[in-house]
Amino acid sequence: MAKRDYYQVLGVQKDASEADIKRAYRRLAMKFHPDRNQENLEEAETKFKEAKEAYEVLMDSDTRSRYDRFGHDGLEGFASSGFSGGAGFGDIFGDIFSDIFGAGRQSSRQAQGANLKYTLDIDLEEAAHGTETEIDVPRLVPCDSCDGSGARRGTEPSTCGTCGGHGQVRIQQMGFSLQQTCPKCHGQGTIITDPCHSCDGQGRVHKRTRLAVQIPAGIDSGNQIRNPGKGEAGRAGTVPGDLFVQNRIRPHAIFERDGNDIYWEVPISICTAA
């Protein structure tokens, strides 16, 4: 199946600013978040991932330029070619001077939702055959009142005038040009002038959520199952974290497990053994 045009996916023009792209992605992330589309979960997850992929490509100046020139074909092998995903000379020095001078550089990953870990006790039979169960997870979820934007319903965050929506500004330190988190918007790129009263402008609220978890057959104690997008909601519609379910098998009254083998200790008499 051919990939859709990334600009069409986000519903923006080809000359859209970073602030426009962020705003469009935030709207789609809220609309197709898996937690809000349990009845059409598969379709929602597909559209959510599609929007995330478009956002990541168009928010990076290198990949966006390459995409504008060559389309999807121009992105094949791009991440591993050394042009993207690695720390350059300026990034390395920026990190060093960030520690020294407190520049406080912030990547977009820091705005993403936190990963969560949940320990699940299961029976030996469930571990052997696999099962589906439900767990209650306390976590941060998008605020329903503002759809996760943090702004009062009917309003939208405005583009930060200090950083122009980039979330970062450049400063001069000892002759070096360094990049730091915008002190005005704290890296968000937008300013909320009319905050939502339900979440105090945070875009997230604490809620205990019941989630379905699939336990595959043959799982062992200590094994973790990753559930993408089931962690805490990201700020202002950014990517949610993942939920890691660590399994712990309860001791069995009769059987004992050793790897893929099951042992049963049966007491017998000397006569039977002979």
Backbone as JSON, one array per atom type, in Angstrom:
{
  "sequence": "MAKRDYYQVLGVQKDASEADIKRAYRRLAMKFHPDRNQENLEEAETKFKEAKEAYEVLMDSDTRSRYDRFGHDGLEGFASSGFSGGAGFGDIFGDIFSDIFGAGRQSSRQAQGANLKYTLDIDLEEAAHGTETEIDVPRLVPCDSCDGSGARRGTEPSTCGTCGGHGQVRIQQMGFSLQQTCPKCHGQGTIITDPCHSCDGQGRVHKRTRLAVQIPAGIDSGNQIRNPGKGEAGRAGTVPGDLFVQNRIRPHAIFERDGNDIYWEVPISICTAA",
  "N": [[0.85, -1.2, 0.0], [0.64, 2.15, -0.95], [2.3, 4.92, 0.54], [0.77, 7.75, 2.07], [0.91, 11.25, 1.23], [2.92, 13.2, 3.35], [2.29, 15.83, 4.09], [-0.4, 15.94, 3.47], [-1.33, 14.04, 5.24], [-1.07, 15.35, 7.72], [-2.6, 17.51, 7.14], [-1.69, 20.04, 6.3], [-0.17, 22.85, 4.53], [2.52, 22.83, 2.07], [4.33, 24.79, 2.67], [4.16, 25.09, 5.35], [4.74, 26.26, 8.68], [6.9, 25.31, 11.49], [5.44, 25.58, 13.8], [2.82, 25.38, 12.81], [2.84, 22.73, 11.94], [3.28, 21.37, 14.35], [0.92, 22.06, 15.68], [-1.01, 20.87, 14.03], [-0.3, 18.17, 14.24], [-0.7, 17.76, 16.97], [-3.47, 18.03, 17.13], [-4.34, 15.81, 15.6], [-3.17, 13.72, 17.03], [-4.57, 13.79, 19.42], [-7.11, 13.21, 18.43], [-6.9, 10.62, 17.33], [-5.84, 9.1, 19.35], [-5.13, 6.0, 20.87], [-6.38, 5.38, 23.34], [-8.73, 6.75, 23.24], [-10.23, 5.64, 21.32], [-11.36, 3.02, 21.51], [-13.33, 1.45, 20.32], [-12.73, 1.47, 17.62], [-10.06, 0.54, 17.44], [-7.88, -0.56, 15.94], [-7.88, 0.89, 13.49], [-7.54, 3.46, 14.52], [-5.0, 3.28, 15.74], [-3.42, 2.88, 13.49], [-3.76, 5.33, 12.08], [-2.78, 7.04, 14.02], [-0.07, 6.31, 14.21], [0.68, 6.93, 11.61], [0.38, 9.71, 11.55], [2.29, 10.39, 13.47], [4.66, 9.53, 12.23], [4.71, 11.24, 9.99], [4.93, 13.69, 11.29], [7.46, 13.48, 12.58], [9.19, 13.37, 10.39], [8.71, 15.82, 9.03], [9.33, 17.71, 10.94], [12.02, 17.71, 11.19], [14.6, 19.43, 9.75], [16.44, 18.48, 7.83], [15.46, 15.93, 6.94], [12.99, 16.78, 6.05], [13.63, 18.51, 3.94], [14.82, 16.7, 2.21], [12.66, 15.01, 1.73], [10.9, 16.79, 0.48], [12.17, 17.1, -1.94], [12.56, 14.52, -3.05], [10.48, 12.88, -2.28], [8.9, 9.99, -0.74], [10.73, 8.03, -1.48], [13.18, 9.24, -1.18], [13.74, 9.03, 1.49], [14.52, 6.52, 2.18], [16.77, 4.6, 3.91], [17.82, 6.87, 4.95], [17.98, 7.56, 7.67], [20.08, 6.03, 8.61], [22.26, 6.92, 7.28], [23.97, 8.76, 8.28], [23.29, 11.38, 8.15], [21.19, 11.99, 9.76], [19.94, 11.63, 13.1], [22.3, 11.32, 14.51], [24.69, 12.75, 16.82], [25.99, 15.83, 16.12], [28.98, 17.94, 15.72], [28.34, 20.48, 16.76], [26.18, 19.78, 18.4], [27.38, 18.15, 20.33], [29.18, 19.94, 21.62], [27.26, 21.68, 22.49], [25.91, 20.16, 24.41], [27.95, 19.85, 26.3], [28.48, 22.53, 27.13], [25.98, 23.06, 28.03], [25.82, 21.64, 30.41], [27.79, 22.99, 31.83], [27.1, 25.74, 31.86], [24.44, 25.69, 32.38], [22.57, 25.7, 30.31], [20.41, 24.19, 29.62], [19.4, 22.52, 27.47], [16.83, 21.02, 25.58], [15.4, 18.19, 24.27], [12.98, 17.05, 21.83], [12.14, 14.61, 22.66], [11.96, 14.71, 25.42], [9.56, 15.85, 25.92], [7.78, 13.91, 25.49], [5.47, 11.4, 26.67], [5.89, 9.66, 29.8], [7.37, 6.41, 30.25], [5.81, 3.52, 31.67], [5.89, 1.03, 34.27], [4.65, -2.13, 35.13], [4.02, -4.69, 37.4], [2.98, -7.95, 37.01], [1.32, -10.64, 38.43], [1.04, -14.02, 37.6], [-0.43, -17.29, 37.02], [1.14, -20.56, 36.77], [-0.06, -22.14, 34.82], [-1.23, -20.2, 33.19], [1.05, -18.94, 32.23], [2.11, -20.99, 30.72], [0.19, -21.57, 28.71], [-0.62, -19.1, 27.79], [-2.55, -16.07, 27.97], [-5.24, -13.65, 28.27], [-5.64, -10.74, 30.07], [-6.89, -8.18, 32.32], [-5.71, -5.08, 33.59], [-5.42, -2.57, 36.15], [-4.25, 0.61, 35.77], [-2.73, 3.38, 37.14], [-2.29, 6.53, 35.74], [-1.16, 9.35, 33.71], [-3.43, 10.88, 31.59], [-4.78, 12.23, 28.47], [-6.45, 15.34, 28.88], [-9.93, 15.54, 28.9], [-11.49, 17.8, 28.73], [-10.09, 19.78, 27.34], [-9.09, 18.43, 25.22], [-6.47, 17.69, 25.51], [-4.82, 19.82, 24.89], [-4.31, 21.8, 26.71], [-5.28, 24.32, 26.61], [-8.19, 26.38, 27.07], [-11.31, 25.1, 25.95], [-12.24, 25.86, 22.64], [-10.35, 27.74, 22.27], [-6.92, 28.25, 21.2], [-3.46, 27.41, 21.76], [-1.05, 30.01, 21.43], [1.56, 30.9, 19.1], [4.85, 31.0, 20.32], [6.44, 34.05, 20.79], [9.07, 34.53, 21.39], [10.77, 32.41, 20.58], [9.75, 31.86, 18.13], [8.18, 29.63, 17.77], [9.86, 27.45, 17.71], [10.79, 26.38, 20.06], [13.32, 26.52, 21.06], [16.15, 28.66, 21.62], [18.96, 30.62, 20.5], [22.06, 31.35, 22.07], [24.95, 33.28, 23.02], [28.0, 32.15, 24.24], [31.08, 32.58, 25.52], [32.14, 33.0, 22.96], [31.02, 30.93, 21.55], [28.2, 29.73, 19.75], [25.35, 28.73, 21.17], [22.6, 26.5, 21.78], [19.57, 26.69, 23.52], [16.84, 25.75, 25.72], [13.84, 27.48, 25.19], [13.19, 30.16, 27.33], [10.74, 31.31, 27.66], [8.55, 29.73, 26.67], [9.29, 27.3, 27.59], [10.29, 25.28, 25.93], [8.09, 24.34, 24.51], [7.15, 25.74, 22.32], [4.79, 27.03, 22.03], [2.41, 29.26, 23.63], [0.16, 29.23, 26.28], [-2.49, 31.18, 26.72], [-5.03, 31.24, 27.71], [-5.78, 29.14, 29.89], [-6.97, 25.74, 30.37], [-9.4, 24.97, 32.8], [-9.86, 22.52, 33.97], [-7.53, 21.0, 33.92], [-5.62, 22.77, 34.66], [-4.14, 23.91, 32.61], [-2.27, 22.01, 31.91], [-2.89, 19.94, 30.2], [-3.1, 17.3, 30.77], [-4.41, 14.78, 32.95], [-4.65, 12.96, 36.05], [-5.57, 9.57, 36.1], [-7.11, 6.44, 36.76], [-6.82, 3.7, 34.75], [-8.33, 0.99, 33.02], [-6.82, -1.61, 31.39], [-6.4, -3.9, 28.69], [-4.32, -6.76, 28.5], [-2.19, -8.83, 26.67], [-0.87, -11.99, 27.28], [1.68, -13.88, 26.12], [2.06, -17.37, 25.22], [4.31, -19.48, 27.02], [5.83, -17.63, 28.38], [8.17, -16.33, 30.8], [9.13, -15.8, 34.26], [10.05, -12.47, 34.98], [10.23, -11.71, 32.35], [9.39, -9.08, 30.07], [6.61, -7.36, 28.67], [6.03, -5.21, 26.09], [3.88, -2.53, 25.65], [3.05, -0.46, 23.3], [2.46, 3.06, 23.42], [0.77, 2.97, 25.61], [1.59, 4.09, 27.92], [2.16, 7.03, 29.94], [0.41, 9.98, 28.93], [1.74, 12.31, 26.55], [2.96, 15.7, 26.85], [0.9, 18.36, 25.77], [-0.19, 16.97, 23.57], [1.9, 15.47, 22.52], [3.86, 12.49, 21.75], [2.72, 9.56, 23.42], [4.01, 7.65, 26.24], [5.31, 4.27, 26.73], [3.92, 1.19, 28.03], [5.28, -1.14, 30.15], [4.91, -4.41, 30.96], [5.84, -6.46, 33.46], [6.29, -9.82, 34.09], [5.47, -12.09, 36.7], [5.68, -15.23, 37.92], [3.54, -17.17, 39.88], [4.31, -19.42, 42.59], [3.75, -22.92, 42.1], [1.53, -25.42, 43.4], [2.1, -28.08, 42.91], [3.69, -28.52, 40.55], [6.95, -27.66, 39.23], [8.86, -25.28, 37.54], [11.5, -25.27, 35.17], [13.1, -23.46, 33.08], [12.03, -24.4, 29.94], [11.01, -26.72, 30.81], [8.88, -28.82, 32.83], [8.61, -29.96, 36.1], [7.63, -32.6, 38.28], [7.53, -33.64, 41.46], [7.36, -36.77, 42.77], [6.64, -38.7, 45.49], [7.8, -41.96, 46.19], [7.78, -45.42, 47.18], [10.43, -47.56, 48.48], [10.22, -50.09, 47.43], [8.77, -49.67, 45.08], [10.58, -48.12, 43.67], [12.59, -49.95, 43.27]],
  "CA": [[0.0, 0.0, 0.0], [1.46, 3.35, -1.08], [2.2, 5.86, 1.65], [0.15, 9.04, 1.77], [1.76, 12.43, 1.34], [2.99, 13.59, 4.76], [1.58, 17.09, 4.29], [-1.82, 15.61, 3.46], [-1.6, 13.33, 6.49], [-1.24, 16.34, 8.78], [-3.55, 18.53, 6.72], [-1.02, 21.35, 6.24], [0.42, 23.21, 3.26], [3.94, 22.49, 1.98], [5.13, 25.85, 3.26], [3.73, 25.22, 6.75], [5.79, 26.51, 9.67], [7.0, 24.27, 12.5], [4.31, 25.76, 14.72], [1.64, 24.83, 12.13], [2.98, 21.27, 11.94], [3.06, 20.94, 15.73], [-0.5, 22.23, 16.0], [-1.76, 19.86, 13.28], [-0.02, 16.86, 14.82], [-1.34, 17.7, 18.28], [-4.89, 17.8, 16.9], [-4.54, 14.43, 15.15], [-2.78, 12.81, 18.11], [-5.7, 13.74, 20.33], [-8.26, 12.61, 17.76], [-6.71, 9.19, 17.07], [-5.16, 8.43, 20.46], [-5.76, 4.68, 21.08], [-7.22, 5.35, 24.53], [-10.0, 7.4, 22.96], [-10.86, 4.98, 20.17], [-11.37, 1.59, 21.8], [-14.23, 0.74, 19.41], [-12.05, 1.37, 16.33], [-8.69, 0.61, 17.92], [-6.9, -0.86, 14.88], [-7.84, 2.03, 12.58], [-6.99, 4.61, 15.25], [-3.56, 3.08, 15.91], [-2.8, 3.1, 12.17], [-3.74, 6.76, 11.8], [-1.92, 7.67, 15.02], [1.32, 6.06, 13.8], [0.89, 7.66, 10.36], [0.57, 11.12, 11.92], [3.57, 10.49, 14.18], [5.71, 9.4, 11.23], [4.73, 12.49, 9.21], [5.42, 14.76, 12.19], [8.9, 13.32, 12.81], [9.9, 13.7, 9.15], [8.56, 17.23, 8.67], [9.89, 18.59, 11.97], [13.48, 17.69, 11.03], [14.86, 20.22, 8.54], [17.16, 17.67, 6.84], [14.56, 14.95, 6.33], [11.93, 17.5, 5.34], [14.19, 18.98, 2.67], [15.0, 15.52, 1.34], [11.32, 14.55, 1.35], [10.34, 17.75, -0.48], [12.82, 16.93, -3.24], [12.51, 13.16, -3.6], [9.33, 12.12, -1.81], [9.17, 8.89, 0.19], [11.92, 7.3, -1.92], [14.37, 9.92, -0.7], [13.94, 8.78, 2.91], [14.98, 5.16, 2.39], [18.15, 4.54, 4.36], [18.3, 8.2, 5.34], [18.3, 7.64, 9.1], [21.34, 5.36, 8.91], [23.31, 7.4, 6.39], [24.85, 9.69, 8.96], [22.75, 12.74, 8.06], [20.16, 12.21, 10.77], [19.93, 10.73, 14.24], [23.55, 11.33, 15.23], [25.04, 14.03, 17.42], [27.03, 16.52, 15.39], [29.97, 18.7, 16.48], [27.65, 21.52, 17.52], [25.36, 19.17, 19.45], [28.26, 17.69, 21.4], [29.61, 21.11, 22.38], [26.08, 22.24, 23.15], [25.66, 19.38, 25.61], [29.0, 20.16, 27.27], [28.25, 23.85, 27.69], [24.72, 23.03, 28.75], [26.13, 21.21, 31.76], [28.63, 23.98, 32.51], [26.44, 27.03, 32.02], [23.01, 25.55, 32.67], [21.78, 26.14, 29.16], [19.14, 23.48, 29.7], [18.88, 22.1, 26.18], [15.75, 20.06, 25.72], [15.01, 17.56, 23.01], [11.55, 16.8, 21.74], [11.82, 13.37, 23.36], [11.65, 14.99, 26.8], [8.16, 16.25, 26.02], [6.98, 12.72, 25.33], [4.97, 10.81, 27.9], [6.8, 8.75, 30.49], [7.08, 4.98, 30.22], [5.35, 2.98, 32.95], [6.2, -0.38, 34.5], [3.62, -2.78, 35.95], [4.36, -6.09, 37.7], [1.76, -8.77, 36.95], [1.44, -12.01, 38.92], [0.23, -14.97, 36.83], [-0.26, -18.7, 37.38], [1.99, -21.35, 35.88], [-0.88, -22.55, 33.67], [-1.38, -19.03, 32.32], [2.34, -18.73, 31.58], [2.33, -22.06, 29.75], [-0.76, -21.53, 27.59], [-0.92, -17.73, 27.38], [-3.86, -15.61, 28.42], [-5.52, -12.22, 28.19], [-6.15, -10.25, 31.35], [-7.03, -6.73, 32.43], [-5.02, -4.49, 34.73], [-5.73, -1.17, 36.45], [-3.0, 1.37, 35.75], [-2.84, 4.83, 37.38], [-1.39, 7.22, 34.81], [-1.6, 10.63, 33.16], [-4.14, 10.72, 30.32], [-5.17, 13.53, 27.93], [-7.61, 15.99, 29.5], [-11.09, 15.53, 28.01], [-12.07, 19.14, 28.6], [-9.36, 20.59, 26.35], [-8.52, 17.51, 24.23], [-5.03, 17.55, 25.73], [-4.04, 20.99, 24.45], [-4.01, 22.67, 27.85], [-5.99, 25.59, 26.42], [-9.63, 26.29, 27.23], [-12.0, 24.67, 24.73], [-12.61, 26.98, 21.79], [-9.17, 28.56, 22.06], [-5.72, 27.5, 20.85], [-2.21, 28.04, 22.2], [-0.46, 30.91, 20.43], [2.98, 30.67, 18.83], [5.74, 31.77, 21.2], [7.12, 35.11, 20.05], [10.5, 34.55, 21.71], [11.49, 31.42, 19.79], [9.08, 31.68, 16.85], [7.56, 28.3, 17.69], [10.87, 26.39, 17.64], [11.01, 25.8, 21.38], [14.71, 26.74, 21.45], [16.76, 29.92, 21.2], [20.42, 30.59, 20.46], [22.74, 32.31, 22.92], [26.4, 33.33, 22.84], [28.77, 31.86, 25.45], [32.53, 32.47, 25.29], [32.41, 32.93, 21.53], [30.28, 29.83, 20.94], [26.76, 29.89, 19.58], [24.73, 27.57, 21.8], [21.15, 26.41, 21.69], [18.99, 26.34, 24.81], [15.38, 25.74, 25.77], [13.26, 28.82, 25.27], [12.75, 30.45, 28.7], [9.36, 31.81, 27.66], [7.57, 28.65, 26.49], [9.88, 26.09, 28.17], [10.5, 24.26, 24.91], [6.85, 23.89, 23.87], [6.93, 26.44, 21.06], [3.52, 27.74, 22.1], [2.06, 29.85, 24.91], [-1.27, 29.11, 26.6], [-2.94, 32.43, 27.35], [-6.32, 30.98, 28.36], [-5.64, 27.72, 30.25], [-8.12, 24.9, 30.73], [-9.56, 24.93, 34.25], [-9.9, 21.14, 34.44], [-6.17, 20.46, 34.07], [-4.73, 23.9, 34.96], [-3.27, 24.19, 31.48], [-1.27, 20.96, 31.71], [-3.3, 19.07, 29.1], [-3.14, 15.91, 31.24], [-4.99, 14.58, 34.27], [-4.42, 11.63, 36.61], [-6.74, 8.71, 36.0], [-6.87, 5.0, 36.8], [-7.37, 3.16, 33.51], [-8.34, -0.47, 32.9], [-6.23, -1.95, 30.1], [-6.28, -5.32, 28.35], [-2.94, -7.16, 28.26], [-2.02, -10.17, 26.12], [0.28, -12.72, 27.8], [1.96, -14.96, 25.17], [2.38, -18.68, 25.78], [5.73, -19.76, 27.23], [6.53, -16.51, 29.03], [8.84, -16.71, 32.05], [9.24, -14.73, 35.25], [11.03, -11.45, 34.64], [10.01, -11.25, 30.97], [8.58, -7.88, 29.96], [5.8, -7.18, 27.48], [5.92, -3.78, 25.78], [2.6, -2.1, 25.08], [3.32, 0.89, 22.78], [1.44, 4.1, 23.54], [-0.09, 2.75, 26.77], [2.15, 4.76, 29.09], [1.54, 8.31, 30.24], [0.21, 10.89, 27.8], [2.74, 13.35, 26.41], [2.47, 17.06, 27.05], [0.38, 19.09, 24.61], [-0.46, 16.1, 22.44], [3.06, 14.75, 22.0], [3.76, 11.03, 21.74], [2.62, 8.95, 24.75], [5.02, 6.66, 26.57], [4.92, 2.86, 26.61], [3.68, 0.44, 29.26], [6.02, -2.4, 30.21], [4.33, -5.33, 31.94], [6.81, -7.49, 33.86], [5.54, -10.97, 34.59], [6.01, -12.82, 37.85], [4.88, -16.46, 38.0], [3.31, -17.63, 41.25], [4.72, -20.82, 42.84], [2.68, -23.9, 41.91], [1.43, -26.36, 44.52], [2.59, -29.41, 42.52], [4.72, -28.49, 39.52], [8.04, -26.69, 39.31], [9.34, -24.99, 36.19], [12.92, -25.0, 34.95], [13.17, -23.12, 31.66], [10.86, -24.9, 29.22], [10.66, -28.03, 31.38], [8.03, -28.85, 34.02], [8.95, -31.1, 36.96], [6.67, -32.99, 39.33], [8.22, -34.53, 42.4], [6.4, -37.77, 43.25], [7.24, -39.61, 46.48], [7.53, -43.38, 45.96], [8.39, -46.32, 48.17], [11.65, -48.24, 48.04], [9.82, -51.23, 46.6], [8.4, -49.17, 43.75], [11.81, -47.68, 43.0], [13.35, -51.13, 42.91]],
  "C": [[0.88, 1.25, 0.0], [1.22, 4.29, 0.1], [1.55, 7.16, 1.19], [1.18, 10.16, 1.91], [1.73, 12.93, 2.78], [2.26, 14.9, 5.04], [0.07, 16.85, 4.31], [-2.22, 14.89, 4.74], [-1.9, 14.31, 7.62], [-2.23, 17.44, 8.42], [-2.96, 19.93, 6.71], [-0.48, 21.59, 4.83], [1.91, 22.88, 3.26], [4.85, 23.57, 2.55], [4.78, 26.08, 4.73], [4.92, 25.43, 7.67], [5.83, 25.35, 10.67], [5.84, 24.36, 13.49], [3.03, 25.19, 14.12], [1.66, 23.3, 12.17], [2.73, 20.71, 13.33], [1.57, 20.97, 16.08], [-1.34, 21.15, 15.3], [-1.55, 18.47, 13.87], [-0.72, 16.7, 16.17], [-2.84, 17.4, 18.13], [-5.17, 16.34, 16.51], [-4.21, 13.42, 16.25], [-3.9, 12.68, 19.13], [-6.89, 12.99, 19.71], [-8.12, 11.1, 17.65], [-5.96, 8.47, 18.18], [-5.88, 7.12, 20.76], [-6.7, 4.64, 22.28], [-8.6, 5.94, 24.28], [-10.78, 6.71, 21.85], [-10.88, 3.46, 20.36], [-12.27, 0.81, 20.84], [-13.62, 0.57, 18.02], [-10.54, 1.42, 16.55], [-7.67, 0.42, 16.8], [-6.76, 0.32, 13.91], [-7.2, 3.25, 13.25], [-5.48, 4.49, 15.41], [-2.82, 3.32, 14.6], [-2.68, 4.58, 11.86], [-2.84, 7.51, 12.78], [-0.45, 7.52, 14.62], [1.65, 6.83, 12.52], [1.15, 9.14, 10.65], [1.91, 11.33, 12.61], [4.74, 10.44, 13.21], [5.84, 10.68, 10.4], [5.31, 13.63, 10.04], [6.94, 14.68, 12.35], [9.7, 13.69, 11.57], [9.87, 15.21, 8.89], [9.12, 18.18, 9.72], [11.41, 18.6, 11.94], [13.81, 18.37, 9.7], [15.55, 19.4, 7.45], [16.22, 16.69, 6.14], [13.43, 15.63, 5.57], [12.41, 17.98, 3.98], [14.34, 17.83, 1.69], [13.64, 15.0, 0.85], [10.7, 15.48, 0.31], [10.92, 17.54, -1.88], [12.55, 15.57, -3.87], [11.3, 12.34, -3.17], [9.75, 11.01, -0.86], [10.44, 8.13, -0.19], [13.2, 7.93, -1.37], [14.67, 9.66, 0.76], [14.47, 7.39, 3.19], [16.46, 5.16, 2.75], [18.68, 5.84, 4.88], [18.73, 8.25, 6.78], [19.64, 7.01, 9.42], [22.5, 5.88, 8.09], [24.26, 8.38, 7.03], [24.35, 11.11, 8.9], [21.76, 13.03, 9.18], [20.32, 11.21, 11.89], [21.22, 10.71, 15.0], [23.83, 12.69, 15.79], [26.19, 14.64, 16.64], [27.96, 17.27, 16.31], [29.29, 19.75, 17.35], [26.81, 20.95, 18.64], [26.21, 18.74, 20.63], [28.71, 18.85, 22.26], [28.43, 21.74, 23.11], [25.78, 21.5, 24.43], [26.68, 19.71, 26.7], [28.72, 21.5, 27.94], [26.9, 23.95, 28.39], [24.95, 22.64, 30.19], [26.88, 22.29, 32.53], [27.85, 25.24, 32.83], [24.95, 26.92, 32.31], [22.13, 25.97, 31.53], [20.45, 25.42, 29.08], [18.57, 23.09, 28.36], [17.86, 20.99, 26.39], [15.37, 19.5, 24.37], [13.52, 17.32, 23.03], [11.16, 15.53, 22.47], [11.42, 13.63, 24.8], [10.2, 15.4, 26.98], [7.24, 15.04, 25.88], [6.55, 12.18, 26.69], [5.95, 9.81, 28.49], [6.38, 7.3, 30.28], [6.65, 4.53, 31.62], [5.7, 1.51, 33.04], [5.17, -0.95, 35.47], [4.03, -4.24, 36.15], [3.07, -6.89, 37.81], [2.05, -10.19, 37.42], [0.5, -12.91, 38.13], [0.51, -16.38, 37.31], [0.62, -19.41, 36.37], [1.22, -21.79, 34.64], [-1.04, -21.4, 32.67], [-0.08, -18.75, 31.56], [2.58, -19.77, 30.49], [1.45, -21.9, 28.51], [-1.02, -20.13, 27.05], [-2.32, -17.34, 27.83], [-4.04, -14.13, 28.11], [-6.14, -11.79, 29.51], [-6.27, -8.74, 31.31], [-6.34, -6.24, 33.69], [-5.46, -3.04, 34.91], [-4.43, -0.4, 36.6], [-3.28, 2.84, 36.05], [-1.83, 5.56, 36.5], [-1.97, 8.58, 34.42], [-2.23, 10.38, 31.8], [-4.5, 12.11, 29.79], [-6.43, 14.06, 28.61], [-8.76, 16.03, 28.5], [-11.63, 16.93, 27.75], [-11.41, 19.97, 27.51], [-8.75, 19.75, 25.24], [-7.0, 17.46, 24.32], [-4.2, 18.75, 25.35], [-3.59, 21.86, 25.61], [-4.73, 24.0, 27.77], [-7.5, 25.37, 26.57], [-10.29, 25.96, 25.89], [-12.49, 25.89, 23.95], [-11.47, 27.94, 21.54], [-8.0, 27.67, 21.69], [-4.5, 28.19, 21.42], [-1.66, 28.92, 21.08], [1.03, 30.62, 20.27], [3.83, 31.57, 19.73], [6.51, 32.8, 20.37], [8.61, 35.14, 20.29], [11.3, 33.62, 20.81], [10.86, 31.19, 18.42], [8.46, 30.31, 16.66], [8.54, 27.16, 17.65], [11.09, 25.7, 18.98], [12.42, 25.99, 21.9], [15.2, 28.08, 20.92], [18.27, 29.77, 21.23], [20.99, 31.69, 21.34], [24.23, 32.26, 22.63], [27.08, 33.12, 24.19], [30.22, 31.68, 25.06], [32.84, 32.29, 23.81], [31.69, 31.81, 20.81], [28.81, 30.19, 20.83], [26.09, 28.62, 20.08], [23.22, 27.65, 21.69], [20.59, 26.01, 23.05], [17.47, 26.39, 24.73], [14.86, 27.16, 25.94], [12.74, 29.09, 26.69], [11.3, 30.9, 28.79], [8.35, 30.67, 27.61], [8.06, 27.32, 27.04], [9.95, 24.94, 27.17], [9.26, 23.82, 24.17], [6.61, 24.54, 22.51], [5.64, 27.24, 21.02], [3.29, 28.26, 23.52], [0.55, 29.71, 25.11], [-1.69, 30.36, 27.36], [-4.26, 32.26, 28.09], [-6.37, 29.5, 28.74], [-6.96, 27.03, 30.6], [-8.2, 24.8, 32.25], [-9.52, 23.5, 34.8], [-8.52, 20.57, 34.72], [-5.15, 21.54, 34.4], [-3.72, 24.16, 33.85], [-2.24, 23.13, 31.18], [-1.62, 20.03, 30.55], [-3.42, 17.61, 29.5], [-3.75, 15.88, 32.64], [-4.68, 13.16, 34.74], [-5.71, 10.81, 36.55], [-6.31, 7.25, 36.08], [-7.59, 4.36, 35.61], [-7.28, 1.63, 33.5], [-7.9, -0.84, 31.48], [-6.17, -3.46, 29.91], [-4.83, -5.64, 27.98], [-2.91, -8.6, 27.76], [-0.75, -10.79, 26.69], [0.56, -13.89, 26.85], [2.32, -16.26, 25.88], [3.89, -18.84, 25.92], [6.5, -18.66, 27.92], [7.09, -16.95, 30.38], [8.86, -15.53, 33.0], [10.33, -13.75, 34.85], [10.9, -10.94, 33.22], [9.09, -10.03, 30.96], [7.83, -7.86, 28.64], [5.62, -5.69, 27.26], [4.59, -3.5, 25.11], [2.76, -0.66, 24.6], [2.15, 1.84, 22.98], [0.52, 3.96, 24.73], [0.48, 3.35, 28.05], [1.44, 6.08, 29.34], [1.44, 9.18, 28.99], [1.32, 11.92, 27.77], [2.12, 14.72, 26.62], [2.01, 17.67, 25.73], [0.24, 18.21, 23.37], [0.74, 15.4, 21.85], [2.91, 13.26, 22.24], [3.67, 10.47, 23.17], [3.75, 7.95, 24.97], [4.48, 5.25, 26.4], [4.68, 2.26, 28.0], [4.42, -0.89, 29.18], [5.45, -3.25, 31.33], [5.35, -6.43, 32.22], [6.06, -8.62, 34.56], [6.27, -11.66, 35.74], [5.11, -14.03, 38.07], [4.77, -16.92, 39.45], [3.81, -19.07, 41.4], [3.52, -21.75, 42.7], [2.71, -24.92, 43.03], [2.06, -27.71, 44.18], [3.8, -29.32, 41.6], [5.77, -27.42, 39.8], [8.61, -26.51, 37.91], [10.84, -24.74, 36.19], [13.1, -24.74, 33.46], [11.9, -23.55, 30.96], [10.4, -26.25, 29.74], [9.81, -27.86, 32.63], [8.35, -30.12, 34.8], [7.85, -31.32, 37.99], [7.36, -34.01, 40.22], [7.19, -35.46, 43.03], [7.09, -38.69, 44.26], [6.84, -41.06, 46.19], [8.24, -44.21, 47.02], [9.65, -46.96, 47.6], [11.31, -49.41, 47.12], [9.47, -50.79, 45.19], [9.63, -48.75, 42.97], [12.64, -48.86, 42.53], [12.71, -51.82, 41.71]]
}
